Coordinates of C-alpha atoms and ligand atoms in Angstrom, one line a residue:
X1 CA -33.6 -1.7 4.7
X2 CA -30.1 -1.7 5.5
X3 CA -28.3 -4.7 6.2
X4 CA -25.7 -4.8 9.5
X5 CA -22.5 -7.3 7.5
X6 CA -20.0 -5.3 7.2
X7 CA -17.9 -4.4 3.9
X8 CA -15.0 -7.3 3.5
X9 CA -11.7 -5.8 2.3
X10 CA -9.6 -7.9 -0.3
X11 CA -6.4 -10.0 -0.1
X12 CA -2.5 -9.6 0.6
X13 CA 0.1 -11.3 -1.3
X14 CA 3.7 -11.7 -0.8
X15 CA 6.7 -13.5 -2.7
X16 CA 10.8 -13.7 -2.1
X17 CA 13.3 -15.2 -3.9
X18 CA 16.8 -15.7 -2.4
X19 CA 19.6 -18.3 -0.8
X20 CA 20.3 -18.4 2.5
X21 CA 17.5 -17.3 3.4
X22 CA 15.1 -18.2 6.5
X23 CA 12.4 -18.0 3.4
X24 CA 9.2 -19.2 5.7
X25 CA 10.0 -16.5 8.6
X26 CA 10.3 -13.9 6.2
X27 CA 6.8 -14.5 4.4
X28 CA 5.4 -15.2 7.7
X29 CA 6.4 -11.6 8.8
X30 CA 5.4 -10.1 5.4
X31 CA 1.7 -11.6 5.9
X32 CA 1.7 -10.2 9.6
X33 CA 1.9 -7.1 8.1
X34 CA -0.7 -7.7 5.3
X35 CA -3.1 -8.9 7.8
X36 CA -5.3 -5.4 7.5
X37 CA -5.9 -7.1 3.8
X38 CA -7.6 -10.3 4.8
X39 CA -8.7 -12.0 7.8
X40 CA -10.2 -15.3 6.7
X41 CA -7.1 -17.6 6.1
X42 CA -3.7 -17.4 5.6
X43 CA -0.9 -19.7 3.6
X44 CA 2.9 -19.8 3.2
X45 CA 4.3 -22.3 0.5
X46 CA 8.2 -22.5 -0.2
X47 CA 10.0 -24.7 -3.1
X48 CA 13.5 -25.6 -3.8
X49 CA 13.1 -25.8 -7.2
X50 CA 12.0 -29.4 -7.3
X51 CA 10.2 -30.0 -3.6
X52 CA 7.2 -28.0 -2.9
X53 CA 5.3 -28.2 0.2
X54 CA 3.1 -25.4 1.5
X55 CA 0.6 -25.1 5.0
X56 CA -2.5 -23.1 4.9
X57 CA -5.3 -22.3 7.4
X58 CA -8.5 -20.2 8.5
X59 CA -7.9 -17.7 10.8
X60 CA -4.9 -14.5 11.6
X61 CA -1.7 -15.7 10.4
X62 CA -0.9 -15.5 14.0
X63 CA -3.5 -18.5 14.6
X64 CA -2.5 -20.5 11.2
X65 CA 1.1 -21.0 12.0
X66 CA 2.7 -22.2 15.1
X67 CA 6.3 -23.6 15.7
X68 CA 5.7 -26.9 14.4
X69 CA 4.2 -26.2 11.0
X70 CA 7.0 -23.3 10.5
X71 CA 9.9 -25.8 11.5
X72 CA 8.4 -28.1 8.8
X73 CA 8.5 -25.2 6.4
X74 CA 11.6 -23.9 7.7
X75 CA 14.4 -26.1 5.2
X76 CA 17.3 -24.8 4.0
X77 CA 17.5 -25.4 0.5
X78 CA 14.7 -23.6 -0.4
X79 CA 15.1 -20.8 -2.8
X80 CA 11.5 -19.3 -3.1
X81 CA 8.1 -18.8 -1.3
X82 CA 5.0 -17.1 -1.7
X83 CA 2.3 -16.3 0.7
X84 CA -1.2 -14.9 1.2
X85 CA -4.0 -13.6 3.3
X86 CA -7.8 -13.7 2.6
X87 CA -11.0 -12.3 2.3
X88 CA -12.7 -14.2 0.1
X89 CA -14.4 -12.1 -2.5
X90 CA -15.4 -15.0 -4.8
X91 CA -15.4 -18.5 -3.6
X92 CA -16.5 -19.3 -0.5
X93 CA -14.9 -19.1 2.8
X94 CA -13.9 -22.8 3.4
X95 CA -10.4 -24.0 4.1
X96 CA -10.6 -25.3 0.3
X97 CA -10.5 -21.6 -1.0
X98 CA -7.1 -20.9 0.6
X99 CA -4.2 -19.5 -0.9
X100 CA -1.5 -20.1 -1.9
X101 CA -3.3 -22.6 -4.2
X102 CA -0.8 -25.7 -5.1
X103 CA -0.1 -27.7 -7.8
X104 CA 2.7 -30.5 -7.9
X105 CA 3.9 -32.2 -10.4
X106 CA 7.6 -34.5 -11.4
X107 CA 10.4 -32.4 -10.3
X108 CA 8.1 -29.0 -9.9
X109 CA 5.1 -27.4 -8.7
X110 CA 3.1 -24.5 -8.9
X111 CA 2.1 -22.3 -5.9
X112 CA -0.2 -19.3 -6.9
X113 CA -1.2 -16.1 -4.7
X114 CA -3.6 -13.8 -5.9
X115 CA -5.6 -10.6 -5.1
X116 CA -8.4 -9.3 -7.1
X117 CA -11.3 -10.3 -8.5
X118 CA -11.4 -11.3 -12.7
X119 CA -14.4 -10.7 -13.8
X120 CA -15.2 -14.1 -16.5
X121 CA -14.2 -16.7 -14.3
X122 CA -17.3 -18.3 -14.4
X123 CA -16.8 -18.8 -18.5
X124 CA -13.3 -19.7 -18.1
X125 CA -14.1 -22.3 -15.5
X126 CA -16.8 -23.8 -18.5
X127 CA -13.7 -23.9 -21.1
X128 CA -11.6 -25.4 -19.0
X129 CA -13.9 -27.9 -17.5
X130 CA -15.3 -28.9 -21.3
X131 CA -11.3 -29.5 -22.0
X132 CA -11.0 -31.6 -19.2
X133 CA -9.8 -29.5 -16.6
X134 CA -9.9 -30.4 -12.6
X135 CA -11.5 -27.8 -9.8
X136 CA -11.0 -28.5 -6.3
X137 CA -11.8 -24.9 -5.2
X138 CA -14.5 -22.4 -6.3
X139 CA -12.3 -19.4 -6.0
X140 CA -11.4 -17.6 -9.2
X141 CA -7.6 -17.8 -8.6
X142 CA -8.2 -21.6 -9.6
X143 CA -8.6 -20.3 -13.2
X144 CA -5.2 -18.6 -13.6
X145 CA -3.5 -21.7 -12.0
X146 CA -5.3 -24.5 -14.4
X147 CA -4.0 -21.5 -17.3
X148 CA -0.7 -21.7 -16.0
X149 CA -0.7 -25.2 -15.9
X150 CA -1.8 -26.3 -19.1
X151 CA 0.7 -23.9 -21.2
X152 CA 3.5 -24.5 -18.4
X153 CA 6.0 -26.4 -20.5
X154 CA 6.3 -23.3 -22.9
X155 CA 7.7 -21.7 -19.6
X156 CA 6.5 -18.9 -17.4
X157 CA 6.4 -16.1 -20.3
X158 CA 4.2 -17.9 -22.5
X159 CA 1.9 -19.1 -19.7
X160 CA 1.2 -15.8 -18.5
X161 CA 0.7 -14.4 -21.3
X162 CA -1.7 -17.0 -22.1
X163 CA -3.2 -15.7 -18.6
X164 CA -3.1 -11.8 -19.2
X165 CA -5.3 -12.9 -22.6
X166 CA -7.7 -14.8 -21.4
X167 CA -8.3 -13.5 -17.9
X168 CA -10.1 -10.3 -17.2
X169 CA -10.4 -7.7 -14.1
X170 CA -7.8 -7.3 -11.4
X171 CA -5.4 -9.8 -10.3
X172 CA -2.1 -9.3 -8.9
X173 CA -0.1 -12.0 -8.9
X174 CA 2.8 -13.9 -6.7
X175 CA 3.7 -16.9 -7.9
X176 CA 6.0 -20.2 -7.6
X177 CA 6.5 -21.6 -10.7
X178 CA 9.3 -24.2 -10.2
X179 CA 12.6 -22.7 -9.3
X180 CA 11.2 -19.3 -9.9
X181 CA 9.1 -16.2 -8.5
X182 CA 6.9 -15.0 -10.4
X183 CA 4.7 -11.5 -10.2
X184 CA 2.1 -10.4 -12.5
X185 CA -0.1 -7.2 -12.9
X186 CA -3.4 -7.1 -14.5
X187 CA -3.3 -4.4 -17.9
X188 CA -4.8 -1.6 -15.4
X189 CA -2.8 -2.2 -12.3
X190 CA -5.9 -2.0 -10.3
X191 CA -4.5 -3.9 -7.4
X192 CA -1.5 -2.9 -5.8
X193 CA 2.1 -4.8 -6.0
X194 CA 5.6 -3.7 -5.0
X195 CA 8.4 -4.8 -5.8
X196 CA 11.4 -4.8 -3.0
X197 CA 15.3 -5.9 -2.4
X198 CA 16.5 -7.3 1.0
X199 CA 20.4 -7.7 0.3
X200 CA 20.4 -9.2 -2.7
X201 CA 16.9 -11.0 -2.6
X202 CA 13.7 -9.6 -4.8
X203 CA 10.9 -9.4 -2.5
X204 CA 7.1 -8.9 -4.3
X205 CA 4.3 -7.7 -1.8
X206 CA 0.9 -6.0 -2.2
X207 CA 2.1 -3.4 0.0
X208 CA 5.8 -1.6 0.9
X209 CA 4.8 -1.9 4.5
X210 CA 5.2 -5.8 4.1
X211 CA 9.3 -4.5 3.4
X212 CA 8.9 -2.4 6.1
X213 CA 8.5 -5.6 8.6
X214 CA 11.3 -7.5 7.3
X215 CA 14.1 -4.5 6.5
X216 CA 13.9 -4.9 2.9
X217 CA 13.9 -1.8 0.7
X218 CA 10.9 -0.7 -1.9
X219 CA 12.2 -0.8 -5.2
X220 CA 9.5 0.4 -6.9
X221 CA 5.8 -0.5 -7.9
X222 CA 4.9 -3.4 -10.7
X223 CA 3.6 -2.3 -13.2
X224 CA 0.7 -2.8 -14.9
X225 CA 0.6 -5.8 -17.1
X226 CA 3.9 -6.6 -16.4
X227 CA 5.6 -9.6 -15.6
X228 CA 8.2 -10.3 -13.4
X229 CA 10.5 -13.5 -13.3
X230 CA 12.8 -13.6 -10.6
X231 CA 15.4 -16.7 -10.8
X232 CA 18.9 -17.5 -10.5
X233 CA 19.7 -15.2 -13.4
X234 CA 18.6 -12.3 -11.3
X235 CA 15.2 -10.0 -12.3
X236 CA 13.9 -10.3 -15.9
X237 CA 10.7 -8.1 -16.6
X238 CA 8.5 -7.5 -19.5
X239 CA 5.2 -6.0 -20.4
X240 CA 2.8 -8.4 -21.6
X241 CA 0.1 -5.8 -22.1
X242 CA -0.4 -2.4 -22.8
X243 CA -2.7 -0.3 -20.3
X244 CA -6.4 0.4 -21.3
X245 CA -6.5 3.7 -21.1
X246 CA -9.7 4.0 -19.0
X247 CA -8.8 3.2 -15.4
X248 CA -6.2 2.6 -12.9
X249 CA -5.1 1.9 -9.6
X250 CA -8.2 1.1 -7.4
X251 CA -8.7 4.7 -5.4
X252 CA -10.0 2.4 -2.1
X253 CA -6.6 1.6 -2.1
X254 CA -5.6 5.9 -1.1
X255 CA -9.1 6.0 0.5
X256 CA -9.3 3.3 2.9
X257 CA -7.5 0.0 2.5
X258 CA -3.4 0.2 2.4
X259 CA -1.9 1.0 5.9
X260 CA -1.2 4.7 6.0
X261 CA 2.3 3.9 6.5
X262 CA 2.8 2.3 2.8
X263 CA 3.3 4.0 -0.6
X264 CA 2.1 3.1 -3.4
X265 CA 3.0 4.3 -6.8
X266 CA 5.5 6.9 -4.9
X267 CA 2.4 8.7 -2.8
X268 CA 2.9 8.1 0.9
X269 CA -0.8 6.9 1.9
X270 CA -1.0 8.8 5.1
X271 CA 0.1 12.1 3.3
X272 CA -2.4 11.3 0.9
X273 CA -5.0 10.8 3.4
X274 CA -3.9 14.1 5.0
X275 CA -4.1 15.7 2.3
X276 CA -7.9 14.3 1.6
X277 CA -9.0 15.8 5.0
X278 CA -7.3 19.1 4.3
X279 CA -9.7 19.4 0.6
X280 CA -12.6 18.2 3.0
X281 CA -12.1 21.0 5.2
X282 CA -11.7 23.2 2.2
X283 CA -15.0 22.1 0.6
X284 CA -16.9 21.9 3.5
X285 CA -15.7 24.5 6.5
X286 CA -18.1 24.5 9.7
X287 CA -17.8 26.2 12.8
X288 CA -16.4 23.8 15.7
X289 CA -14.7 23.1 18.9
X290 CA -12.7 20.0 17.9
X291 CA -12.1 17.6 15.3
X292 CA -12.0 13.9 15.5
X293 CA -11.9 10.5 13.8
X294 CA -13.5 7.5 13.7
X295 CA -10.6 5.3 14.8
X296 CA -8.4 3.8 12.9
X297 CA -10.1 5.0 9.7
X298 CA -10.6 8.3 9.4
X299 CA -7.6 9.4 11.4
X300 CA -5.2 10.9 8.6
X301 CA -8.1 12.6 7.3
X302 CA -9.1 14.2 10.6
X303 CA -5.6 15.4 11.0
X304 CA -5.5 16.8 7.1
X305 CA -8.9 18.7 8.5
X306 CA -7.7 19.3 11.7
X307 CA -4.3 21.6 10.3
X308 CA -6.5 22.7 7.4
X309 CA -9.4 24.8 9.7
X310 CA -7.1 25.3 12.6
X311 CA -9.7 23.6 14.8
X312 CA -7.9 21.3 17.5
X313 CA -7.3 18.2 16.8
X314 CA -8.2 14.7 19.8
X315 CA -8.9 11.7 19.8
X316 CA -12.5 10.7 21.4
X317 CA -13.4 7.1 20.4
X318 CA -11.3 4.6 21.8
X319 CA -10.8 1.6 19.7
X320 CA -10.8 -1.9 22.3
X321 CA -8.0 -3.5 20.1
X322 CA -9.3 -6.9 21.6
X323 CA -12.7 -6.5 19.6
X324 CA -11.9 -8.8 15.9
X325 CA -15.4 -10.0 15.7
X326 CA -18.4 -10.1 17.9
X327 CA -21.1 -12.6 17.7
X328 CA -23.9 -10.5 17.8
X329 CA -27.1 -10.5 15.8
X330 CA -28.6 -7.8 13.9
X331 CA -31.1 -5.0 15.1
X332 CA -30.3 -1.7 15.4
X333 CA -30.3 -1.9 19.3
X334 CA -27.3 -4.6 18.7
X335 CA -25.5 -2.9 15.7
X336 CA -25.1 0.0 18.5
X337 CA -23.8 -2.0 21.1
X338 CA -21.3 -3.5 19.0
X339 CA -20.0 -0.6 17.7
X340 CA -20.1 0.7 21.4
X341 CA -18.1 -2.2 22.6
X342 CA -15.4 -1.9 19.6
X343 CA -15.0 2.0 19.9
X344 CA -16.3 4.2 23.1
X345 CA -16.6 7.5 23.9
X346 CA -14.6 10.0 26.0
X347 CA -17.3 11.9 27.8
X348 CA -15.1 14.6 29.2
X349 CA -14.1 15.5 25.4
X350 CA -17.1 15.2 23.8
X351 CA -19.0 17.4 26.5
X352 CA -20.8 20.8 25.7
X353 CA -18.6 20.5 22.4
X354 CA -19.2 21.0 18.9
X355 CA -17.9 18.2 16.9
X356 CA -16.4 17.5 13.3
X357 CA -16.3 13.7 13.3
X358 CA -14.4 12.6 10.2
X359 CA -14.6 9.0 8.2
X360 CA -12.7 7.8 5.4
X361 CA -16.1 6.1 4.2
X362 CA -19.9 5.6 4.6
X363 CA -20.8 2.3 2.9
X364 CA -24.1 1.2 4.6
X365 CA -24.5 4.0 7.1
X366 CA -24.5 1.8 10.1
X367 CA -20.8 2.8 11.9
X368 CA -21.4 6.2 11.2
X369 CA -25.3 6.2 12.3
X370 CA -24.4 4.1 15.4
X371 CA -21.5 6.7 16.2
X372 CA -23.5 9.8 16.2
X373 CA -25.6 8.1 19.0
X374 CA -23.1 7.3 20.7
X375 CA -20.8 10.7 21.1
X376 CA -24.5 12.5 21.5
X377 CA -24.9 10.6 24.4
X378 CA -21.6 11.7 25.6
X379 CA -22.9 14.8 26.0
X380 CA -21.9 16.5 22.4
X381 CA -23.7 19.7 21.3
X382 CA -23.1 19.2 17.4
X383 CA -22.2 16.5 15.3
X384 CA -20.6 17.3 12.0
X385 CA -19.9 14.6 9.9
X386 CA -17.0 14.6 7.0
X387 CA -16.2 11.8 5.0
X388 CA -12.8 11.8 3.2
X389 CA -14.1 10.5 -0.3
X390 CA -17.3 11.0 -2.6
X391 CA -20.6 9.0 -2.0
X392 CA -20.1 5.5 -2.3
X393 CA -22.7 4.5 -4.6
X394 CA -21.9 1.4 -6.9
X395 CA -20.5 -2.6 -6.0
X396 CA -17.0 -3.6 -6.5
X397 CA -16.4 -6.2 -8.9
X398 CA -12.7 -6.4 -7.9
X399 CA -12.0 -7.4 -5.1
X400 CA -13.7 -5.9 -2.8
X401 CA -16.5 -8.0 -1.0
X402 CA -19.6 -4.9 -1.5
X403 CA -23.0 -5.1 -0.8
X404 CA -25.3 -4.8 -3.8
X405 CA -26.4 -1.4 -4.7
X406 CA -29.8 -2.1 -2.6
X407 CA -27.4 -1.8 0.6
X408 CA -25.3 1.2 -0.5
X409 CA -27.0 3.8 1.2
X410 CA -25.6 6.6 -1.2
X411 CA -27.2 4.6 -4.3
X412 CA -30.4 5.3 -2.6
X413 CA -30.3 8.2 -0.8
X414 CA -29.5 12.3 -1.2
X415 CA -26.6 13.7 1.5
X416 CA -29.5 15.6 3.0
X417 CA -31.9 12.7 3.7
X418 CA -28.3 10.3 5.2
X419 CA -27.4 13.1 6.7
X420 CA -30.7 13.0 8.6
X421 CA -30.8 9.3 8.8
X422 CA -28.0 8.9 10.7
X423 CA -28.7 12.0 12.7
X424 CA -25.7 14.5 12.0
X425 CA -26.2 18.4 12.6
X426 CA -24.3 18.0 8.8
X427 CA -23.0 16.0 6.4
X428 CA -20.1 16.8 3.4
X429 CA -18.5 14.2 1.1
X430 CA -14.9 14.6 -0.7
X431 CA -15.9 15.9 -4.2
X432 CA -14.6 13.6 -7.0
X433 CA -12.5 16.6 -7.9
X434 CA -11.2 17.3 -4.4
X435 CA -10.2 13.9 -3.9
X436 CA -8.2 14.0 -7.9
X437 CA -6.6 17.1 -6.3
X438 CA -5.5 15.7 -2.9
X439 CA -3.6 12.5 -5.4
X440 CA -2.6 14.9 -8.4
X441 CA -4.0 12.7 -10.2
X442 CA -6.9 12.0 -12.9
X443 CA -9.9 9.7 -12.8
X444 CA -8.7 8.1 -15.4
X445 CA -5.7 7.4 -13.9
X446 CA -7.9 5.4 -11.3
X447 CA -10.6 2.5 -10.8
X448 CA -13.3 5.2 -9.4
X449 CA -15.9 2.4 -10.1
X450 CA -17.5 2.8 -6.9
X451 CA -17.9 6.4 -6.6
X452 CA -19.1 6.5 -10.5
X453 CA -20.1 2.9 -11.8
X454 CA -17.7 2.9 -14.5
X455 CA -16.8 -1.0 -14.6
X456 CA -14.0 -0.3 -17.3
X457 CA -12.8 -3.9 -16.7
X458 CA -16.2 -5.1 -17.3
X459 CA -18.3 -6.7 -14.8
X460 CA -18.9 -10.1 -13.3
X461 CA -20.6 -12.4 -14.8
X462 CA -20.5 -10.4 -18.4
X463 CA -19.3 -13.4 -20.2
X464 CA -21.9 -15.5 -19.1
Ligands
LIG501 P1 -20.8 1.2 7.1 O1 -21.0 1.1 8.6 O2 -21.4 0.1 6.3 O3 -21.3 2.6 6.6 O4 -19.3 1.1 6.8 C1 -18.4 2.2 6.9 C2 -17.3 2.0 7.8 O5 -16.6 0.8 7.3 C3 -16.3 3.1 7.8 O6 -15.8 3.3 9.1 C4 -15.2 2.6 6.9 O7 -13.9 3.0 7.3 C5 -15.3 1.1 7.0 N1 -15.0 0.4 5.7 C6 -15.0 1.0 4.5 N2 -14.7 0.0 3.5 C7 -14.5 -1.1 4.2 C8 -14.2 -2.5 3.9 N3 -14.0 -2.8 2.6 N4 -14.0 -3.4 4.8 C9 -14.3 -3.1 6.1 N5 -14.6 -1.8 6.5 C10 -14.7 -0.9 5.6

């Protein structure tokens, strides 16, 4: 049986370094805009070098920080801050798990944001502990920052290189370590991070649309396994590791997860999207009246599809941008009525018509399945269903908060029998090779590790 939670997305990191700066209002702005990356919590921290002091809550970054806490972070001598938003993907959800983790010490501190997932944290964690090492969360990030810390007086080079050996999976990394910012890749760059100028300032972020929001300009993308130290001497970059070979850039990131107006390694994420509906209406052509998304979602692909068959392009399900969470319990008369209430249906579009419906993804089946019902009600005739990326069939180990294979409904089903569980007239999926021709790029070039199970970072747990 499927299960009604929902798919958690990952995490949004950000970092500046500058003078004369109002440092807290720009990382408060360049979280606003990562907020699509994490919901749970959110955290600023800013240092002059010496003083570190940092506020972190659950909730929107709109709920965490209000005038008071910014004036308090708001000082004028500070030089750097980092900030974060979260889903948490390991650890649990508690305040304690928030980020920017913090650690002070005589004339520094330490103030860590991270996204990804690394894959032997749980055998770090035993190291550490049996040297004598302190947790005070049970998030993964913790492991990097006790790293960090113990090889800190060797400076941040050797420290994080001590991390890029020992750690393994995806991180991506902004960082305060004393009067520096610090940004870090993982070997693979499987998680994004960007690296941006406002005047004179460096600005890191998980995505360009973070620069975007404060007028700074994308410089270009960290790269994997590098390391970037930003001080008063200006940018100083090195590669601490050499690239695997057998994986990339997390594809989620092109599929379903960046905001389409953000680029990431030079590909515009709406033109990419776009171009993912136009292969889907290649691959799989059907006769119809109109095409439309699943708001927001499937929306760049719908209009890719839309130019591609000449079939008109309108919007149909409208999204209640009040809906962030309803407290409703499972069942599937409950799962429809909250998808209902979140995104409802046009009547006089849908009517007598034949319909392409198009999603970026189908993870559990229960949007799409709950959908179907709804715009048949509306008085559709057909219901074609196209989905801008291959069958979703295997866990993320990350960063992305997945069900277990059980709940995947591709794992365990054929197109035909989901396309007949969720009640479509038909069903096509992005081929693997579609979706490498809509990015010019190569699997290899990617993490595809949900769409094919290869874990080419290794898997959670694996140390153990
Ligand atoms: P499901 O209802 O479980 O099949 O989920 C599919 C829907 O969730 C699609 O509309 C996707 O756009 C959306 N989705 C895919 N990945 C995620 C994610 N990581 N977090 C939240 N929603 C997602």
């Amino acid at each position: 049986m499927l299960h009604e939670a929902k798919l958690k997305e990952e995490c949004g990191v950000f970092g500046i370094y500058g003078h004369d700066l109002e440092l807290a209002k720009l990382a408060y702005f360049g979280i606003f805009s990562l907020q699509h990356r994490g919901q749970e919590s959110a955290g600023i921290a800013v240092s002059d070098g010496q003083d570190l002091i940092s506020h972190k809550g659950q909730g929107l970054v709109a709920d965490v920080f209000n005038e008071t806490n910014m004036a308090q972070l708001s000082r004028s001598k500070d030089i750097v801050a980092v900030a974060h938003t979260r889903y948490s993907t390991a650890g649990g959800k508690g305040i304690i798990n928030a980020q920017p983790l913090v650690a002070r010490y005589l004339n520094g501190g330490m103030a860590l944001a991270h996204n990804g997932n690394l894959v032997n944290a749980a055998s770090i964690r035993r190291k550490l502990e049996q040297e004598g090492y302190f947790f005070q969360t049970d998030s993964d990030t913790e492991c990097i920052l006790n790293i960090v810390a113990r090889y800190r007086h060797g400076g941040p080079e050797v420290a994080m290189q001590q991390v890029v050996e020992r750690v393994r999976g995806a991180y991506s990394v902004a960082m305060i370590f004393d009067d520096k910012l610090i940004g870090l890749r993982d070997p693979d760059g499987i998680r994004p991070l960007c690296l941006g100028k406002l005047g004179d300032s460096w600005v890191l972020a998980s995505e360009s649309c973070a620069f975007t929001a404060i007028g700074a300009e994308l410089i270009r993308d960290v790269k994997p396994g590098e390391l970037i130290i930003i001080d008063s001497q200006g940018l100083h970059s090195k590669i601490l590791s050499s690239k695997s070979g057998k994986g990339g850039l997390c594809i989620f990131e092109y599929i379903y997860f960046s905001r389409p107006d953000s680029t990431i390694n030079g590909k515009s994420i709406y033109k990419t999207r776009e171009q993912m509906g136009r292969m889907l209406a290649k691959q799989y052509p059907v006769a119809a009246d109109i095409v439309t998304p699943v708001p927001d979602s499937g929306r760049s692909a719908a209009v890719g599809y839309a130019k591609e068959s000449g079939i008109h392009f309108t919007e149909g399900l409208i999204k209640n941008r009040y809906v962030a969470r309803t407290f409703i319990t499972p069942g599937q008369e409950e799962r429809e009525l909250k998808v209902r209430l979140k995104l409802s249906p046009i009547p006089e579009v849908f009517r007598d018509k034949r319909v392409v419906l198009v999603d970026d993804s189908i993870v559990r089946g229960t949007t799409i399945k709950s959908l179907i019902n709804i715009i048949k009600s509306a008085g559709a005739k057909e219901i074609h269903v196209r989905v801008s990326s291959p069958p979703y069939i295997s866990p993320c180990y990350y960063g992305i908060d997945t069900p277990n294979e059980a709940d995947l409904i591709a794992a365990n089903y054929s197109t035909e029998e989901i396309c007949q569980f969720i009640g479509a007239d038909s069903l096509g999926y992005l081929s693997m090779e579609g979706l490498m021709e809509a990015l010019n790029g190569k699997p290899h070039q990617f993490c595809t590790a949900c769409f094919t199970g290869n874990y080419f970072a290794g898997r959670v747990g694996d140390d153990d």
